[in-house]
Short mmCIF file of N, CA and C in Angstrom, two decimals:
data_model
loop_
_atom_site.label_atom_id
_atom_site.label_comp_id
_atom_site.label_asym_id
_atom_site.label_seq_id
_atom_site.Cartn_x
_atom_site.Cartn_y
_atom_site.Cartn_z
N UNK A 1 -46.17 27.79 -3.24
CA UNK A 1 -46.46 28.40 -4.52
C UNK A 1 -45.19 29.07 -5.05
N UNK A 2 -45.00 29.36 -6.52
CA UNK A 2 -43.96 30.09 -7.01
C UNK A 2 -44.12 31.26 -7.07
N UNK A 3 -43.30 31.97 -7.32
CA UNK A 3 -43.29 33.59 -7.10
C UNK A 3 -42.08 34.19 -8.11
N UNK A 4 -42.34 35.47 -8.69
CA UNK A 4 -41.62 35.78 -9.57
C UNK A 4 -40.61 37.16 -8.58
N UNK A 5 -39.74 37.27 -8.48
CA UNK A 5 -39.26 38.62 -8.11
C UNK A 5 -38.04 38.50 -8.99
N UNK A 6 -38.16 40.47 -9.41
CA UNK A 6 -38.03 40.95 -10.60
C UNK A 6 -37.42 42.13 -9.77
N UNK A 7 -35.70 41.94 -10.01
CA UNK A 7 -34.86 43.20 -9.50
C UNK A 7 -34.63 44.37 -10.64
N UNK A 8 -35.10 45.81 -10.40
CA UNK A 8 -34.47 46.55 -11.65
C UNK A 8 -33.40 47.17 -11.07
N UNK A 9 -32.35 47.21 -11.77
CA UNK A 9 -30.65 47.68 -11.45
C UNK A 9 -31.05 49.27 -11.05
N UNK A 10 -30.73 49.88 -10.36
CA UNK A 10 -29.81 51.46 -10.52
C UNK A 10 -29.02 51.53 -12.00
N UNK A 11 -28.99 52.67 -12.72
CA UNK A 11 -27.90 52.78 -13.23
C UNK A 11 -26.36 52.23 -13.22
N UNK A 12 -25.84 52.17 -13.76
CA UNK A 12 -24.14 51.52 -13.62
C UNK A 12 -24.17 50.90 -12.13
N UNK A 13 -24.82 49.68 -12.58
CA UNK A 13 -24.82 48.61 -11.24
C UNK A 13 -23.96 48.05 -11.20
N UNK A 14 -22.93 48.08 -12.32
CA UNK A 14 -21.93 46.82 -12.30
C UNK A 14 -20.77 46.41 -10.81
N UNK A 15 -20.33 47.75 -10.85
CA UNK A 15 -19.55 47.68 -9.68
C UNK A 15 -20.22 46.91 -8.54
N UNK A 16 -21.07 47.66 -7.86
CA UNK A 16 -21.99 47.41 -6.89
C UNK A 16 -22.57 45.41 -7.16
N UNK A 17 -22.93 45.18 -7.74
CA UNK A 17 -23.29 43.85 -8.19
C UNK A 17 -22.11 42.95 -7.92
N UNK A 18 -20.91 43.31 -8.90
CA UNK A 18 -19.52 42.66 -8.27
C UNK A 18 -19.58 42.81 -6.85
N UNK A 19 -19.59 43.56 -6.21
CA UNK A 19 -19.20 43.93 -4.30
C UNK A 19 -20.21 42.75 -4.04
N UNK A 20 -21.47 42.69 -4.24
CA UNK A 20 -22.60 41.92 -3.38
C UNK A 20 -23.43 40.63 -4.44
N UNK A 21 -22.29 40.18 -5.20
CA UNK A 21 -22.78 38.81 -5.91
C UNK A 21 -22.23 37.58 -4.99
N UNK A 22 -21.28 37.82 -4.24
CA UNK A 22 -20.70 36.70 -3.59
C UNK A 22 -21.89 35.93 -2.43
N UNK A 23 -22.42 37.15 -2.10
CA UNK A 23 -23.84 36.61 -0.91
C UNK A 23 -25.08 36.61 -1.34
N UNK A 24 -25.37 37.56 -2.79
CA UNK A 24 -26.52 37.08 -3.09
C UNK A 24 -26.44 35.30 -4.44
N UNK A 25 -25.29 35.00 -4.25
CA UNK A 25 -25.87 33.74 -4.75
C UNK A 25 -25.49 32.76 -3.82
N UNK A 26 -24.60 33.26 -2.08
CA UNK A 26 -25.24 32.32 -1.31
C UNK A 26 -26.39 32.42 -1.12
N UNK A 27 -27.78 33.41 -1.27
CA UNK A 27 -28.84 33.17 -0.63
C UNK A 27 -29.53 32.22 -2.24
N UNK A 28 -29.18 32.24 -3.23
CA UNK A 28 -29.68 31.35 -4.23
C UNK A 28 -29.54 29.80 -4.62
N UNK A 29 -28.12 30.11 -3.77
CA UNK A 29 -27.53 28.47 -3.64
C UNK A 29 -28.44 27.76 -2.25
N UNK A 30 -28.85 28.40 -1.03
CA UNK A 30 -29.40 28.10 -0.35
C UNK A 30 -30.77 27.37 -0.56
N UNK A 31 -31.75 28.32 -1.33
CA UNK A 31 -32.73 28.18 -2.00
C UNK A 31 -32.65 26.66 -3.09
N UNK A 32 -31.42 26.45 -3.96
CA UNK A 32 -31.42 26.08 -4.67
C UNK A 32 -31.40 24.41 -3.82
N UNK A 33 -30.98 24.22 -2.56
CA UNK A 33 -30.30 22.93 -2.04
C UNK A 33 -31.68 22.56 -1.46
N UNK A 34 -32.73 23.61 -1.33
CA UNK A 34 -33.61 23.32 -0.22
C UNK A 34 -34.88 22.99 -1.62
N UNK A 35 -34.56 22.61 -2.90
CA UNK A 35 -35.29 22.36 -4.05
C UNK A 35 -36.29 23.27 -4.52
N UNK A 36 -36.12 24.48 -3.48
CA UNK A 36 -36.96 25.52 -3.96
C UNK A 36 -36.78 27.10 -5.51
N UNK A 37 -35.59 27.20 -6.01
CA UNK A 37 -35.23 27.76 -6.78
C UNK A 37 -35.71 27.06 -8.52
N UNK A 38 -36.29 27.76 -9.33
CA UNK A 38 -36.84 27.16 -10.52
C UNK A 38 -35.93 27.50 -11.39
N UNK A 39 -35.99 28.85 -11.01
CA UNK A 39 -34.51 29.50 -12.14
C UNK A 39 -34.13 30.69 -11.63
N UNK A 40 -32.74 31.38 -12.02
CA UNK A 40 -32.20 32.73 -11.12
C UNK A 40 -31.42 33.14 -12.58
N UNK A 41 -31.30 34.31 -12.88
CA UNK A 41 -30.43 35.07 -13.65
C UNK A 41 -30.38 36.38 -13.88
N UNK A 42 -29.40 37.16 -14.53
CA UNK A 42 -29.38 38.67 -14.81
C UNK A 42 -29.91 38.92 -16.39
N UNK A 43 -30.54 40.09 -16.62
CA UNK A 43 -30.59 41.19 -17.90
C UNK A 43 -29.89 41.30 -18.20
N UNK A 44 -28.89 40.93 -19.44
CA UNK A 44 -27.83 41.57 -19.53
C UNK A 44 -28.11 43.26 -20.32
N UNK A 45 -27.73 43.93 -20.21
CA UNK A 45 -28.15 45.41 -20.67
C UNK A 45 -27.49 45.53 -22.41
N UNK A 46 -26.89 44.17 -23.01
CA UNK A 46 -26.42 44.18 -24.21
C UNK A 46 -27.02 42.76 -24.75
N UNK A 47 -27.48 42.77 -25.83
CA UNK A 47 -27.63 41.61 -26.42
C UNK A 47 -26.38 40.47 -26.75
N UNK A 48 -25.96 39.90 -25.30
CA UNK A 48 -24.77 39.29 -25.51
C UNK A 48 -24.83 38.16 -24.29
N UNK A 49 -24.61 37.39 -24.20
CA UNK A 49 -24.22 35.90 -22.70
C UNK A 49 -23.61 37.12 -21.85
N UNK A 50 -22.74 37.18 -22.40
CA UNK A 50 -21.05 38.74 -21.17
C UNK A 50 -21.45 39.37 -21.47
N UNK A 51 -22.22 40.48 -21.39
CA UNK A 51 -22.23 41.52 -21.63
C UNK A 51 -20.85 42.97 -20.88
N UNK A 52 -19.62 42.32 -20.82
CA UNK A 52 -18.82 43.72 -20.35
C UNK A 52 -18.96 44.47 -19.25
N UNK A 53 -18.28 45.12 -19.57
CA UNK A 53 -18.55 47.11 -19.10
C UNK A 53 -20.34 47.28 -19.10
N UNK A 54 -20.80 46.74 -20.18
CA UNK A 54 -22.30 47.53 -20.16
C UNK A 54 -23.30 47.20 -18.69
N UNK A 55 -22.91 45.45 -18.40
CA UNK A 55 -23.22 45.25 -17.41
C UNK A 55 -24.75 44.90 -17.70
N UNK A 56 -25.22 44.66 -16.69
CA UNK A 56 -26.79 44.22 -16.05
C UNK A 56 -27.81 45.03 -16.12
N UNK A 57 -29.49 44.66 -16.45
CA UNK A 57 -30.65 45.79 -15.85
C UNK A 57 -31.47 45.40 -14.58
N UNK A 58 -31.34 44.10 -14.58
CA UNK A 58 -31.82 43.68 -13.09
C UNK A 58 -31.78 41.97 -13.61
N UNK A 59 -32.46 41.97 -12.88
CA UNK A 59 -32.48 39.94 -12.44
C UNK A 59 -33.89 39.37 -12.11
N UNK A 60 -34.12 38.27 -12.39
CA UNK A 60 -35.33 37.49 -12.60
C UNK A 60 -35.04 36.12 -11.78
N UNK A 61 -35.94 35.96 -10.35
CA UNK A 61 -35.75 34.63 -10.38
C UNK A 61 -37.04 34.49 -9.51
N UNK A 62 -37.27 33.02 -9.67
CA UNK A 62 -38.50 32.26 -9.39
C UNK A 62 -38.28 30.92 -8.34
N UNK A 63 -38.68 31.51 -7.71
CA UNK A 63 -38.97 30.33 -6.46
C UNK A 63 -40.37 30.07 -5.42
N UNK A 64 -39.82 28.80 -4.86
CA UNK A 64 -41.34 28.81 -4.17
C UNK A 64 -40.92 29.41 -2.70
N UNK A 65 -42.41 29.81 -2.46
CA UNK A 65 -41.93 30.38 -0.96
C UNK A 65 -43.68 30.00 -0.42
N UNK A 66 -43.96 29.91 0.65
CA UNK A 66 -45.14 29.66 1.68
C UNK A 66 -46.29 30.62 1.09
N UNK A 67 -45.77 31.69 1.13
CA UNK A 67 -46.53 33.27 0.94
C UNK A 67 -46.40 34.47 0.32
N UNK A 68 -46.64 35.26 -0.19
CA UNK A 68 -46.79 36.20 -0.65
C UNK A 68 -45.75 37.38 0.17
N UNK A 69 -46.16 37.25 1.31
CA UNK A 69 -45.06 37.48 2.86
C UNK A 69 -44.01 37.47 2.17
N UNK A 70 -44.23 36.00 2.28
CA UNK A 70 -42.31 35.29 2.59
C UNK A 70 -41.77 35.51 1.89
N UNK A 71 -41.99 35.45 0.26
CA UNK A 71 -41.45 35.29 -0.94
C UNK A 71 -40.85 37.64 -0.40
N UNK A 72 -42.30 37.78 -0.44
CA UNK A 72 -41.69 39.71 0.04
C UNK A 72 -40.44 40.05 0.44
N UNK A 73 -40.12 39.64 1.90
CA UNK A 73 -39.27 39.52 3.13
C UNK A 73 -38.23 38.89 2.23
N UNK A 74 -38.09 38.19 1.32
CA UNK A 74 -36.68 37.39 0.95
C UNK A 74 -36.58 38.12 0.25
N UNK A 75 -37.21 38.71 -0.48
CA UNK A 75 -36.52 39.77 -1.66
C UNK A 75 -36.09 41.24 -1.41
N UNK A 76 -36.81 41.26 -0.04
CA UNK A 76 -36.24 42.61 0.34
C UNK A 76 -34.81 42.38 1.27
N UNK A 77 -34.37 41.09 1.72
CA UNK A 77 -33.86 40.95 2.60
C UNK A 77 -32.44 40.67 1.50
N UNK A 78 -32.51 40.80 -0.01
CA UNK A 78 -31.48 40.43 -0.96
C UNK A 78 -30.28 41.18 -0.55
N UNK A 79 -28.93 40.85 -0.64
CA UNK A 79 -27.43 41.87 -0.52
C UNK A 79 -28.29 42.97 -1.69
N UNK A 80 -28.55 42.37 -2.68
CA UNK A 80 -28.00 43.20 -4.15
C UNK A 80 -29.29 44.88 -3.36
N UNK A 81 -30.22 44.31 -2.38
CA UNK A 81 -30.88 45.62 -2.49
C UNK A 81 -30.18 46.69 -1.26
N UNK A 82 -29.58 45.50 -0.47
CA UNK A 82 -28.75 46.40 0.66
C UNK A 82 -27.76 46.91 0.40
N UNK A 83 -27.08 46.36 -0.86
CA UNK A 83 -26.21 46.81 -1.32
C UNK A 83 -26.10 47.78 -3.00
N UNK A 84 -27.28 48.28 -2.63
CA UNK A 84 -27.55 49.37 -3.88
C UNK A 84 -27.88 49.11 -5.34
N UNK A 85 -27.92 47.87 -5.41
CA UNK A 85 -27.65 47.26 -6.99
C UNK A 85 -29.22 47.65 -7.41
N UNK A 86 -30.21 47.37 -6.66
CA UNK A 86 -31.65 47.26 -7.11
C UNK A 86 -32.16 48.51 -6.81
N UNK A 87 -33.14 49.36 -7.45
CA UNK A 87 -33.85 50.40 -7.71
C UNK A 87 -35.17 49.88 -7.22
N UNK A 88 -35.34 49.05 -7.65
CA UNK A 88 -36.72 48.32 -7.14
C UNK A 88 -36.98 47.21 -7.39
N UNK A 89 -37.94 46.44 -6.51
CA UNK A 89 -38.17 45.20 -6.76
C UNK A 89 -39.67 44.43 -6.65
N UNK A 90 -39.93 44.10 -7.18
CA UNK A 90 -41.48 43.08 -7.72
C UNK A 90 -41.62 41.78 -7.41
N UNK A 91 -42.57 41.79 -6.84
CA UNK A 91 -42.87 40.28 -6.44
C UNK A 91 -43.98 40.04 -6.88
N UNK A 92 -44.11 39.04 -7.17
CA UNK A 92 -45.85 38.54 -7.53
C UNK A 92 -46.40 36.78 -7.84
N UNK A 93 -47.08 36.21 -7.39
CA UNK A 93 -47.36 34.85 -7.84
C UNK A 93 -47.14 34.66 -9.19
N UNK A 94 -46.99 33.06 -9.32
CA UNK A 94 -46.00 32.80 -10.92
C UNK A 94 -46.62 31.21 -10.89
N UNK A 95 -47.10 31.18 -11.97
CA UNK A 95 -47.93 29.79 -12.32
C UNK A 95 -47.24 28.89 -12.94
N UNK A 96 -46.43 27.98 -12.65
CA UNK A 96 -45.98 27.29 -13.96
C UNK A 96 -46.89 26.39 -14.54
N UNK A 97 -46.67 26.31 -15.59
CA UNK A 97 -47.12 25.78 -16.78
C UNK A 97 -46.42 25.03 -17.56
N UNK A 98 -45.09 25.07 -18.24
CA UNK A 98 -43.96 24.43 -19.25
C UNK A 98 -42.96 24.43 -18.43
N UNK A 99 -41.74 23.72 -18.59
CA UNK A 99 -41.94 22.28 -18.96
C UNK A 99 -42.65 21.73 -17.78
N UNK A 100 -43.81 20.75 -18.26
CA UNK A 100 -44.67 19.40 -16.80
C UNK A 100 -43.45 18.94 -17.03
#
């Protein structure tokens, strides 16, 4: 099944995000080879593609995982939360629908 987890940044995450983007998109590239990743990206905190200095509010990505568990355990197990970027994080089943 798919699953939505939904990172919200700390304040001025930017730094912190730079330090621990290098391993959290090996764990997305991982995901991504094993055909399980639907989509992965950041908030930008400015209405812009780059948003700068202003930086990020968290990140959205959707994948399948076995369980409710599993999908849990991977999102807690993210750099970006060991490494301070995330304030909190949400998981929850995710239905697709568009595009069949």
């Amino acid at each position: 099944m798919w699953y939505s987890i939904i990172g919200q940044d700390v304040p001025d995450s930017l730094e912190k995000r730079i330090a621990a983007r290098p391993a959290h998109l090996a764990r997305l590239q991982a995901l991504q080879d094993e055909g399980r990743l639907l989509l992965a990206g950041p908030f930008p905190a400015v209405d812009a593609v780059d948003p700068g200095a202003a930086g990020y509010t968290g990140s959205l990505i959707v994948a399948e995982f076995a369980s409710l568990q599993d999908a849990q355990r991977w999102a807690d197990a993210d750099p970006y939360v060991a490494g301070g970027v995330y304030a909190k994080v949400g998981v929850q089943p995710f239905r697709k629908v568009f595009p069949t």
